Short mmCIF file of C-alpha atoms in Angstrom, two decimals:
data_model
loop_
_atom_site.label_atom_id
_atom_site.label_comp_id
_atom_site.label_asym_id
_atom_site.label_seq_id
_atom_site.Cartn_x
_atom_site.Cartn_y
_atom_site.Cartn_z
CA UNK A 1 -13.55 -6.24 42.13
CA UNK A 2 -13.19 -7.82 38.76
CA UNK A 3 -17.18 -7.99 38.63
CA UNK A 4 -16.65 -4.19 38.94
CA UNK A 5 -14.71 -4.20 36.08
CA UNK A 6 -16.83 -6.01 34.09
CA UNK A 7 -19.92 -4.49 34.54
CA UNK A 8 -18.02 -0.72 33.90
CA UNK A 9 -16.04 -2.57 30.72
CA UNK A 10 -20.09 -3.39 29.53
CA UNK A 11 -21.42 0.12 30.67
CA UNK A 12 -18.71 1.45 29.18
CA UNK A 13 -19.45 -0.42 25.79
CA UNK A 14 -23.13 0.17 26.23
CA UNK A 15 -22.80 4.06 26.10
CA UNK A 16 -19.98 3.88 23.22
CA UNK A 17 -22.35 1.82 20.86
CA UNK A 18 -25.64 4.26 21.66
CA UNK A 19 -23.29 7.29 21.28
CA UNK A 20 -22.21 6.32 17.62
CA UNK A 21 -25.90 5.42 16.72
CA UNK A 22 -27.23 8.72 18.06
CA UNK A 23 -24.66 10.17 16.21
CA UNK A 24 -25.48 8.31 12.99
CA UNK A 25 -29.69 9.12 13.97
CA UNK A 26 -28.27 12.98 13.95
CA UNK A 27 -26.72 12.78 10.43
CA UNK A 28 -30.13 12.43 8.65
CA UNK A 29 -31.18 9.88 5.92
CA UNK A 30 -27.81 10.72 3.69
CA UNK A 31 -25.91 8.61 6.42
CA UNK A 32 -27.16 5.47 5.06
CA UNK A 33 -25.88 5.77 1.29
CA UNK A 34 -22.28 6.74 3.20
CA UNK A 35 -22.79 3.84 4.97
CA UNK A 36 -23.33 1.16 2.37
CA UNK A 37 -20.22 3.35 0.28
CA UNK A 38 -17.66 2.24 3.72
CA UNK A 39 -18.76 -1.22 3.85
CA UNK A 40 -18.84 -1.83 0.27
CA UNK A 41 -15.35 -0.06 0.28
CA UNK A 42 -14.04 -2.17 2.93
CA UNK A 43 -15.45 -5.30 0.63
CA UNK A 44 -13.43 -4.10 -2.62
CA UNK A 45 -10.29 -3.38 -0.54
CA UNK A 46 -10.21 -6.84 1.23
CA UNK A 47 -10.82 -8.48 -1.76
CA UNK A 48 -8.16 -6.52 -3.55
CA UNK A 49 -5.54 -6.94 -0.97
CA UNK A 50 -6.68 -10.65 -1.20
CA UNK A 51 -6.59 -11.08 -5.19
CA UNK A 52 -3.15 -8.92 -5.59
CA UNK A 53 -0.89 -10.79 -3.90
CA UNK A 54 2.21 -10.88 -5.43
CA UNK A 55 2.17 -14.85 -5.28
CA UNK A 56 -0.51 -15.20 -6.87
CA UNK A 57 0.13 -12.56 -9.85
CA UNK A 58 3.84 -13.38 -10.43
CA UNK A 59 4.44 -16.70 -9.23
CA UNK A 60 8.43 -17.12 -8.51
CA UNK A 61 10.64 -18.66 -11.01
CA UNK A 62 7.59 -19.42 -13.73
CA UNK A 63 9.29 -18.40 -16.45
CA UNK A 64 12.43 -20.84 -15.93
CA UNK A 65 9.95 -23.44 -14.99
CA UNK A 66 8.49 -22.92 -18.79
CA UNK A 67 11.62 -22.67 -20.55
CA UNK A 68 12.53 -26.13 -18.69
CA UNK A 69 9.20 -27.56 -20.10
CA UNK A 70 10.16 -25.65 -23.53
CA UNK A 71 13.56 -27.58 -23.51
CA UNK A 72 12.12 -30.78 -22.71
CA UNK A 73 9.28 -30.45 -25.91
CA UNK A 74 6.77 -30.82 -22.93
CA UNK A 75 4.78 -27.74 -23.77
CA UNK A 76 1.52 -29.23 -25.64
CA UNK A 77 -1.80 -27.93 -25.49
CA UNK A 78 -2.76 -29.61 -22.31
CA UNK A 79 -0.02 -27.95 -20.22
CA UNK A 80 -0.63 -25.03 -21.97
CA UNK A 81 -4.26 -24.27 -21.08
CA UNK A 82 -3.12 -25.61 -17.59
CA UNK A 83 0.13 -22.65 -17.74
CA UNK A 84 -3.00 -20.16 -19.05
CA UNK A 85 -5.20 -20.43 -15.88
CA UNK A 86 -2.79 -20.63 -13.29
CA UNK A 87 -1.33 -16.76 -13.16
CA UNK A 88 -2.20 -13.90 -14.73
CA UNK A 89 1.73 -14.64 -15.54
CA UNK A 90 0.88 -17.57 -16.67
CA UNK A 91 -2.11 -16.28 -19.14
CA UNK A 92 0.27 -13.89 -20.52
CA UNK A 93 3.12 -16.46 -21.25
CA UNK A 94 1.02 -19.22 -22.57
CA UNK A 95 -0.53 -17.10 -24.78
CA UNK A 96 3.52 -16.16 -26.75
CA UNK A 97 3.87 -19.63 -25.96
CA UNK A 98 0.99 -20.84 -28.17
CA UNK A 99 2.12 -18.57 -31.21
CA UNK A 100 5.62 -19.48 -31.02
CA UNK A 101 6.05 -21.07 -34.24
CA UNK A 102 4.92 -17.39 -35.72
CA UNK A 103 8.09 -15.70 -35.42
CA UNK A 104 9.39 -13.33 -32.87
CA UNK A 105 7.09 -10.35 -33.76
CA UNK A 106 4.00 -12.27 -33.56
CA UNK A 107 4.52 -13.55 -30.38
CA UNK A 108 5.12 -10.33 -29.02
CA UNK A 109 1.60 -8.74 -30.10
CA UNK A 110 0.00 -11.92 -28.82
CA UNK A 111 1.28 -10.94 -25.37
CA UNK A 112 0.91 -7.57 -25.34
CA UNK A 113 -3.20 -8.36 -26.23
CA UNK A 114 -3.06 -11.09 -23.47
CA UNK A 115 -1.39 -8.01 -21.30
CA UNK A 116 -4.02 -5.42 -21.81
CA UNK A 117 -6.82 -8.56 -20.51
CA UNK A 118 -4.59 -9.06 -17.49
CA UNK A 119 -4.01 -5.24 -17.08
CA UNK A 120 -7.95 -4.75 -17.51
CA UNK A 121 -9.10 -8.18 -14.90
CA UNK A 122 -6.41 -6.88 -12.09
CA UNK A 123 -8.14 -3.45 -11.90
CA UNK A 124 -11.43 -4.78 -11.27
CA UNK A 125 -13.34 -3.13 -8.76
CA UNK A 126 -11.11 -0.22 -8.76
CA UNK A 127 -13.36 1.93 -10.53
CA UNK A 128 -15.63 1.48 -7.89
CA UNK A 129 -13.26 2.47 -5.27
CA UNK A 130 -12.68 5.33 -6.72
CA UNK A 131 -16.03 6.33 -7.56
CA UNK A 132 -16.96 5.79 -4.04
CA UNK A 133 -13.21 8.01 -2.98
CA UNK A 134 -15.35 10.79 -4.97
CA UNK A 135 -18.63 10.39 -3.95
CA UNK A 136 -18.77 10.22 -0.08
CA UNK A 137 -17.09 13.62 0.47
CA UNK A 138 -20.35 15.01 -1.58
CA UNK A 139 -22.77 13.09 0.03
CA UNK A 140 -21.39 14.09 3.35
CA UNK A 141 -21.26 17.91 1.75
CA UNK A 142 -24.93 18.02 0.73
CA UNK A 143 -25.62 16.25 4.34
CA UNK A 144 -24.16 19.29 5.86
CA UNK A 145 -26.46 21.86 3.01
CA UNK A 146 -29.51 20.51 3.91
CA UNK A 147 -28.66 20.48 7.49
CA UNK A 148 -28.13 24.30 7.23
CA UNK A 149 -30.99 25.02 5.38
CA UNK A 150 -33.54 23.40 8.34
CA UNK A 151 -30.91 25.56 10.72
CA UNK A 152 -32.04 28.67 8.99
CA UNK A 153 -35.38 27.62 8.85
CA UNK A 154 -36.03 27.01 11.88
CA UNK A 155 -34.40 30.18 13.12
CA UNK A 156 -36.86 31.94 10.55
CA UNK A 157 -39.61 30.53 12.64
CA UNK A 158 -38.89 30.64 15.94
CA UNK A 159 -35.73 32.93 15.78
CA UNK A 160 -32.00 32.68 17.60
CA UNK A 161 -32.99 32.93 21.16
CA UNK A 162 -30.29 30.31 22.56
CA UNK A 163 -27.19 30.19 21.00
CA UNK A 164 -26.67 26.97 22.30
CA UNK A 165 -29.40 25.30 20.27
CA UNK A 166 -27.59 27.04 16.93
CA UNK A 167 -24.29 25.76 17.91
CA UNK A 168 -26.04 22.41 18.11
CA UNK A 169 -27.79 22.52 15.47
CA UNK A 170 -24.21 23.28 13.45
CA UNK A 171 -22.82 20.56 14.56
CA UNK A 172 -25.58 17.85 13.73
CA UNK A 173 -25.00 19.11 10.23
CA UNK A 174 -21.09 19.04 10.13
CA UNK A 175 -21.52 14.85 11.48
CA UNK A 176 -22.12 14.29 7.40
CA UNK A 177 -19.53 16.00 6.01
CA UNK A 178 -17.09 14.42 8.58
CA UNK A 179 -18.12 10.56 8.03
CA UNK A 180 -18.25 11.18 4.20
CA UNK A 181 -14.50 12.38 4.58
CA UNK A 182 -14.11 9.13 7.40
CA UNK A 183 -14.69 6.59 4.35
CA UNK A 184 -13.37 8.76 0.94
CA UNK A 185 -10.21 9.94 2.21
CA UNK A 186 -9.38 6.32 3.04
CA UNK A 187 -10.87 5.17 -0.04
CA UNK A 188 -8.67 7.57 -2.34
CA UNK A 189 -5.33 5.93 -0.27
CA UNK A 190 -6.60 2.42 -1.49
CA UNK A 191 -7.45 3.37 -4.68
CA UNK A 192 -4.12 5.62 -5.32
CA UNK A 193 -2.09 2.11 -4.10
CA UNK A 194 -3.76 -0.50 -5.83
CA UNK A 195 -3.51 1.44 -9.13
CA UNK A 196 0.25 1.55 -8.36
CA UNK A 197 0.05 -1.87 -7.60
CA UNK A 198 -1.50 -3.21 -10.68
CA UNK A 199 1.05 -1.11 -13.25
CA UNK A 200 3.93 -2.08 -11.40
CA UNK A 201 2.86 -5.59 -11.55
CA UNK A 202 2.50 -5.18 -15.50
CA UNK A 203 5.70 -3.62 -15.79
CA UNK A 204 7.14 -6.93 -14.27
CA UNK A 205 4.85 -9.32 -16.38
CA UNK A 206 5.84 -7.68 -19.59
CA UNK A 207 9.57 -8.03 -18.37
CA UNK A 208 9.79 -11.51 -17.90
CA UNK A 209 7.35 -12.50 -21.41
CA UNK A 210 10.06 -10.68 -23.34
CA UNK A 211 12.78 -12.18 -21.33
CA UNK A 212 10.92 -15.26 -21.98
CA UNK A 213 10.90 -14.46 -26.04
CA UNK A 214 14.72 -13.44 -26.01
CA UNK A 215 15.26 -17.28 -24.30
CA UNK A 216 13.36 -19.44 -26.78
CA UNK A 217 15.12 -17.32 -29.87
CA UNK A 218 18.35 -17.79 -28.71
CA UNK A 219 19.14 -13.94 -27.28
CA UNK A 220 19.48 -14.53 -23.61
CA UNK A 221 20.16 -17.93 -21.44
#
């Protein structure tokens, strides 16, 4: 009984993986650039969901941590380059921290420039994403045109005697259209959050560099 069930599970498996390669066969040579797109998509979102991790962008009570060092006069060049290359936080703060002793003013356009390189490094890859969000729908689009225009063509020649062939025909050239929607409409959700993502997490970082400004001149404890 459980070979049974094995050897229908495999059969089963079998048909399911020659099914979606016919299907892929039917789509015509446009299928492979919406392939590559989906697996270089899935690549940049991994990666993203990998690199933006809160953790890793904001780590949790850094700027107390720094105005402890501050305190202590512990806050020399060596901890700062280490402060620089641990966060994107951390890049930001070290680099008010290192113009400190130019005045409020100063150290606030130091970190905003330090903010628009963090702002620019967390979005990388996303223009990618998003090219690929816009792309695949038209690949899969002029998939579907060209599958038409052999439709046509071929009824031209040899004219509509079975409908059934048509309706085939049809829907051979609809199976590019549909995958290129399968990988941009999933592409344009990613891209959509981890835009989000990144401002929010800017929003935050320029919170706590001014709250770490207003500390070491005296407005806020």
């Amino acid at each position: 009984m459980a070979i049974k069930a094995g050897y229908s599970l495999d059969s089963l498996i079998d048909y399911s993986g020659n099914n979606v390669f016919e299907i892929i066969k039917s789509g015509g040579w446009l299928m492979l650039p919406i392939i590559i797109c989906s697996i270089a998509a899935m690549g940049i979102i991994g990666e993203r969901f990998w690199s933006l991790q809160k953790s890793k962008i904001l780590p949790p009570e850094l700027v107390s941590q720094v105005w402890k060092l501050s305190r202590e006069k512990k806050l020399d060049d060596v901890m700062l380059r280490r402060l620089k290359t641990s966060s994107p936080l951390g890049c930001i703060l070290a680099a008010g921290l290192a113009n400190s002793h130019h005045g409020r003013d100063i150290m606030k356009e130091c970190i905003e420039e330090a903010g628009r390189q963090v702002a620019h490094n967390l979005e990388r890859f996303l223009n990618t994403l998003g090219t690929i969000a816009t792309i695949t729908p038209l690949l899969g689009l002029l998939g579907t045109v060209f599958g038409m225009i052999d439709i046509f063509s071929s009824l031209m020649q040899h004219g509509s005697g079975d409908p059934s062939v048509l309706a085939g025909g049809i829907s051979v050239a609809l199976i590019t259209t549909a995958a290129g929607l399968t990988v941009g409409i999933p592409s344009l959700i990613f891209h959509r959050y981890f835009e989000r993502l990144v401002d929010d997490y800017v929003v935050e970082m320029e919170a706590e560099s001014l709250k770490l400004i207003d500390m070491l001149h005296g407005d806020r404890e």
